[in-house]
Amino acid sequence: GDSVTQMEGPVTLSEEAFLTINCTYTATGYPSLFWYVQYPGEGLQLLLKATKADDKGSNKGFEATYRKETTSFHLEKGSVQVSDSAVYFCALIPFSGGYNKLIFGAGTRLAVHP
Amino acid sequence: DTGVSQNPRHKITKRGQNVTFRCDPISEHNRLYWYRQTLGQGPEFLTYFQNEAQLEKSRLLSDRFSAERPKGSFSTLEIQRTEQGDSAMYLCAAGGTAQQETQYFGPGTRLLVL
């Protein structure tokens, strides 16, 4: 079945460091891909998304490119801030039609220190 | 603010008791989803509604779980005869009917079964 695999955390970085969180997926056809973020004490928020191969999603300095050939959607940011500390979830919606069920990875916790 | 509210935010109950959670999405979201998130894991799909019709249920949703969405507005999720394994965060999400459309999450209800 469809699934998402993320790199394990926690990821600990100093402020202004470069961030990469790896995400790979298994799915038939062309799923839509998402990154959600969960800040401490808050609900899941959509960070960015991409709906077809080679699309790049971007928001708040974060980027991810939909790579069909490597079935990947890695999250990157050039310079992290303390306020980016959160749990990041990669997710997909299968292209099988129907009801748009989200399938999530296990999440990666990011801690950014001053 | 995602426009999705959930109540209560926290619930502590004793094993064997019944609990009910409520989700209120903004009116233009005619699809509503319930997910469950256990510690250290990503959310897992439980069920979804299109307007008032419950159209899909996960195998995770045992007979002790029931969900409703009367009049296609708010939704309730009831767990009867709670078990310690039901302890989790219960998330509600809302979205439209377009293929692979973004879902917007509420803050969740954290359940602890003693």
CSV table of C-alpha atoms in Angstrom, one decimal:
chain,number,residue,atom,x,y,z
A,1,GLY,CA,0.0,0.0,0.0
A,2,ASP,CA,0.9,3.7,-0.1
A,3,SER,CA,3.3,4.9,2.5
A,4,VAL,CA,5.7,7.7,3.5
A,5,THR,CA,9.1,7.3,5.1
A,6,GLN,CA,10.9,10.2,6.9
A,7,MET,CA,14.3,10.5,8.4
A,8,GLU,CA,14.3,9.9,12.1
A,9,GLY,CA,14.8,12.8,14.5
A,10,PRO,CA,15.5,14.7,16.4
A,11,VAL,CA,17.4,17.0,14.2
A,12,THR,CA,19.4,19.5,16.2
A,13,LEU,CA,20.8,22.6,14.5
A,14,SER,CA,22.2,26.0,15.4
A,15,GLU,CA,20.5,29.1,14.2
A,16,GLU,CA,21.2,30.0,10.5
A,17,ALA,CA,22.3,26.4,9.7
A,18,PHE,CA,21.0,24.7,6.5
A,19,LEU,CA,18.2,22.2,7.0
A,20,THR,CA,17.3,19.1,5.1
A,21,ILE,CA,14.7,16.6,6.2
A,22,ASN,CA,14.4,13.6,3.9
A,23,CYS,CA,11.1,12.1,2.8
A,24,THR,CA,10.5,9.3,0.4
A,25,TYR,CA,7.2,7.7,-0.6
A,26,THR,CA,5.6,4.6,-2.1
A,27,ALA,CA,2.5,5.1,-4.2
A,28,THR,CA,1.0,4.2,-7.5
A,29,GLY,CA,0.4,6.9,-10.0
A,30,TYR,CA,0.9,10.5,-9.2
A,31,PRO,CA,0.1,11.4,-5.6
A,32,SER,CA,0.0,14.9,-4.2
A,33,LEU,CA,2.7,15.6,-1.7
A,34,PHE,CA,2.6,17.8,1.4
A,35,TRP,CA,4.7,19.0,4.3
A,36,TYR,CA,2.8,19.8,7.5
A,37,VAL,CA,4.3,21.4,10.6
A,38,GLN,CA,3.2,21.0,14.2
A,39,TYR,CA,4.5,23.7,16.6
A,40,PRO,CA,4.5,22.9,20.3
A,41,GLY,CA,0.9,23.0,21.7
A,42,GLU,CA,-0.6,23.7,18.3
A,43,GLY,CA,-2.4,21.8,15.6
A,44,LEU,CA,-1.0,20.6,12.2
A,45,GLN,CA,-0.5,23.4,9.7
A,46,LEU,CA,0.1,23.0,6.0
A,47,LEU,CA,3.6,24.2,5.2
A,48,LEU,CA,3.8,23.5,1.5
A,49,LYS,CA,2.6,21.2,-1.2
A,50,ALA,CA,3.2,19.9,-4.7
A,51,THR,CA,0.8,18.2,-7.0
A,52,LYS,CA,2.8,16.9,-9.9
A,53,ALA,CA,6.3,15.8,-10.8
A,54,ASP,CA,9.0,18.5,-10.8
A,55,ASP,CA,6.7,21.0,-9.0
A,56,LYS,CA,8.4,23.0,-6.2
A,57,GLY,CA,6.4,23.9,-3.2
A,58,SER,CA,7.7,26.8,-1.1
A,59,ASN,CA,6.6,28.8,2.0
A,60,LYS,CA,8.3,30.8,4.8
A,61,GLY,CA,11.7,30.0,3.3
A,62,PHE,CA,11.1,26.3,3.1
A,63,GLU,CA,11.2,24.4,-0.2
A,64,ALA,CA,10.5,20.9,-1.4
A,65,THR,CA,10.7,19.5,-5.0
A,66,TYR,CA,8.5,16.6,-6.2
A,67,ARG,CA,10.9,14.1,-7.6
A,68,LYS,CA,9.1,11.3,-9.4
A,69,GLU,CA,12.3,9.5,-10.4
A,70,THR,CA,13.5,9.1,-6.8
A,71,THR,CA,10.0,9.2,-5.2
A,72,SER,CA,11.2,11.9,-2.9
A,73,PHE,CA,10.0,15.2,-1.5
A,74,HIS,CA,12.8,16.4,0.7
A,75,LEU,CA,12.3,19.6,2.8
A,76,GLU,CA,15.0,22.2,2.8
A,77,LYS,CA,15.6,25.6,4.3
A,78,GLY,CA,18.7,27.7,3.8
A,79,SER,CA,18.9,29.3,7.2
A,80,VAL,CA,16.8,28.1,10.1
A,81,GLN,CA,15.6,30.1,13.1
A,82,VAL,CA,14.8,29.2,16.6
A,83,SER,CA,11.1,29.7,15.8
A,84,ASP,CA,11.3,26.8,13.2
A,85,SER,CA,11.6,24.3,16.1
A,86,ALA,CA,8.7,22.0,15.6
A,87,VAL,CA,7.7,18.5,14.3
A,88,TYR,CA,7.6,18.2,10.5
A,89,PHE,CA,5.4,15.6,8.8
A,90,CYS,CA,5.6,14.6,5.2
A,91,ALA,CA,2.4,13.3,3.7
A,92,LEU,CA,0.7,12.2,0.5
A,93,ILE,CA,-2.8,11.9,-0.9
A,94,PRO,CA,-3.0,9.0,-3.4
A,95,PHE,CA,-4.1,9.7,-6.9
A,96,SER,CA,-6.6,6.9,-6.8
A,97,GLY,CA,-9.6,9.3,-6.7
A,98,GLY,CA,-12.1,9.2,-4.0
A,99,TYR,CA,-11.8,10.8,-0.7
A,100,ASN,CA,-8.4,12.5,-0.3
A,101,LYS,CA,-7.2,10.4,2.6
A,102,LEU,CA,-3.8,11.8,3.9
A,103,ILE,CA,-1.1,9.3,4.6
A,104,PHE,CA,1.6,10.6,6.9
A,105,GLY,CA,5.1,9.8,7.8
A,106,ALA,CA,6.1,9.4,11.4
A,107,GLY,CA,7.3,13.0,11.7
A,108,THR,CA,10.8,14.5,12.3
A,109,ARG,CA,11.4,16.8,15.3
A,110,LEU,CA,13.6,19.8,14.7
A,111,ALA,CA,15.3,21.7,17.5
A,112,VAL,CA,17.1,24.9,16.6
A,113,HIS,CA,19.4,26.5,19.2
A,114,PRO,CA,20.6,30.1,19.3
B,1,ASP,CA,-6.3,30.0,12.4
B,2,THR,CA,-7.4,27.1,10.2
B,3,GLY,CA,-11.1,27.6,10.8
B,4,VAL,CA,-11.5,24.2,12.5
B,5,SER,CA,-12.2,24.1,16.2
B,6,GLN,CA,-12.3,21.0,18.5
B,7,ASN,CA,-13.6,20.5,22.0
B,8,PRO,CA,-12.6,19.6,24.5
B,9,ARG,CA,-8.8,20.1,24.1
B,10,HIS,CA,-8.0,17.6,26.8
B,11,LYS,CA,-10.0,14.7,28.2
B,12,ILE,CA,-9.0,12.3,31.0
B,13,THR,CA,-11.3,9.4,31.7
B,14,LYS,CA,-11.3,6.0,33.4
B,15,ARG,CA,-11.2,2.8,31.5
B,16,GLY,CA,-14.7,1.7,30.5
B,17,GLN,CA,-16.2,5.1,30.4
B,18,ASN,CA,-17.7,6.7,27.2
B,19,VAL,CA,-16.3,9.9,25.8
B,20,THR,CA,-17.4,12.2,23.0
B,21,PHE,CA,-15.4,14.8,21.0
B,22,ARG,CA,-16.7,17.5,18.8
B,23,CYS,CA,-15.3,19.2,15.7
B,24,ASP,CA,-16.6,22.4,14.2
B,25,PRO,CA,-15.3,23.3,10.7
B,26,ILE,CA,-16.2,26.5,8.8
B,27,SER,CA,-19.2,26.1,6.6
B,28,GLU,CA,-17.6,25.9,3.2
B,29,HIS,CA,-15.6,22.7,3.9
B,30,ASN,CA,-18.0,20.0,2.9
B,31,ARG,CA,-15.5,17.1,3.6
B,32,LEU,CA,-14.6,16.3,7.2
B,33,TYR,CA,-12.0,13.8,8.3
B,34,TRP,CA,-11.0,12.2,11.7
B,35,TYR,CA,-7.4,11.1,12.3
B,36,ARG,CA,-5.7,9.6,15.4
B,37,GLN,CA,-2.2,10.4,16.4
B,38,THR,CA,-0.3,8.4,19.0
B,39,LEU,CA,2.9,9.6,20.6
B,40,GLY,CA,5.9,9.7,18.2
B,41,GLN,CA,3.8,8.8,15.1
B,42,GLY,CA,2.1,10.6,12.3
B,43,PRO,CA,-1.7,10.9,12.2
B,44,GLU,CA,-3.7,7.8,10.9
B,45,PHE,CA,-6.9,8.1,9.0
B,46,LEU,CA,-10.1,7.0,10.9
B,47,THR,CA,-13.1,8.1,8.9
B,48,TYR,CA,-14.5,10.8,6.7
B,49,PHE,CA,-17.7,12.5,5.8
B,50,GLN,CA,-18.9,14.3,2.7
B,51,ASN,CA,-21.7,16.6,4.0
B,52,GLU,CA,-23.7,14.3,6.4
B,53,ALA,CA,-22.8,11.0,4.8
B,54,GLN,CA,-20.0,8.9,6.3
B,55,LEU,CA,-18.4,7.4,3.3
B,56,GLU,CA,-15.3,5.6,4.5
B,57,LYS,CA,-14.1,4.0,7.7
B,58,SER,CA,-10.7,2.7,8.5
B,59,ARG,CA,-10.1,-0.8,10.0
B,60,LEU,CA,-8.7,1.2,13.0
B,61,LEU,CA,-12.2,2.2,13.8
B,62,SER,CA,-13.5,-0.6,16.0
B,63,ASP,CA,-17.2,-1.2,16.9
B,64,ARG,CA,-16.7,0.9,20.0
B,65,PHE,CA,-16.1,4.0,17.8
B,66,SER,CA,-18.9,5.9,16.2
B,67,ALA,CA,-18.9,9.2,14.3
B,68,GLU,CA,-21.7,11.4,13.1
B,69,ARG,CA,-22.1,14.6,11.2
B,70,PRO,CA,-25.7,15.7,11.4
B,71,LYS,CA,-26.8,18.3,8.9
B,72,GLY,CA,-23.3,18.3,7.4
B,73,SER,CA,-21.9,20.9,9.8
B,74,PHE,CA,-20.2,19.9,13.1
B,75,SER,CA,-19.1,16.3,13.8
B,76,THR,CA,-18.9,14.1,16.9
B,77,LEU,CA,-16.7,11.1,17.6
B,78,GLU,CA,-17.8,8.9,20.4
B,79,ILE,CA,-15.7,6.1,22.0
B,80,GLN,CA,-17.6,3.6,24.1
B,81,ARG,CA,-16.1,1.5,26.8
B,82,THR,CA,-12.7,3.2,26.5
B,83,GLU,CA,-9.5,1.2,26.8
B,84,GLN,CA,-6.0,2.4,27.6
B,85,GLY,CA,-5.0,1.8,24.0
B,86,ASP,CA,-7.4,4.5,23.0
B,87,SER,CA,-5.2,7.1,24.6
B,88,ALA,CA,-4.1,9.4,21.7
B,89,MET,CA,-4.6,12.8,20.0
B,90,TYR,CA,-7.8,12.8,18.0
B,91,LEU,CA,-7.6,15.2,15.1
B,92,CYS,CA,-10.3,16.7,12.9
B,93,ALA,CA,-9.6,18.1,9.4
B,94,ALA,CA,-11.8,19.8,6.9
B,95,GLY,CA,-11.4,20.3,3.2
B,96,GLY,CA,-13.2,20.6,-0.1
B,97,THR,CA,-14.0,17.9,-2.7
B,98,ALA,CA,-11.5,18.8,-5.4
B,99,GLN,CA,-9.0,16.0,-6.2
B,100,GLN,CA,-6.2,15.9,-3.7
B,101,GLU,CA,-7.3,19.1,-2.1
B,102,THR,CA,-5.6,20.5,1.0
B,103,GLN,CA,-7.0,19.6,4.4
B,104,TYR,CA,-7.0,22.0,7.3
B,105,PHE,CA,-6.6,20.6,10.8
B,106,GLY,CA,-8.0,21.6,14.2
B,107,PRO,CA,-5.9,21.7,17.3
B,108,GLY,CA,-6.9,18.2,18.4
B,109,THR,CA,-8.4,16.5,21.5
B,110,ARG,CA,-5.9,14.7,23.6
B,111,LEU,CA,-7.4,11.7,25.3
B,112,LEU,CA,-5.9,9.9,28.3
B,113,VAL,CA,-7.5,6.7,29.5
B,114,LEU,CA,-6.5,5.7,33.0
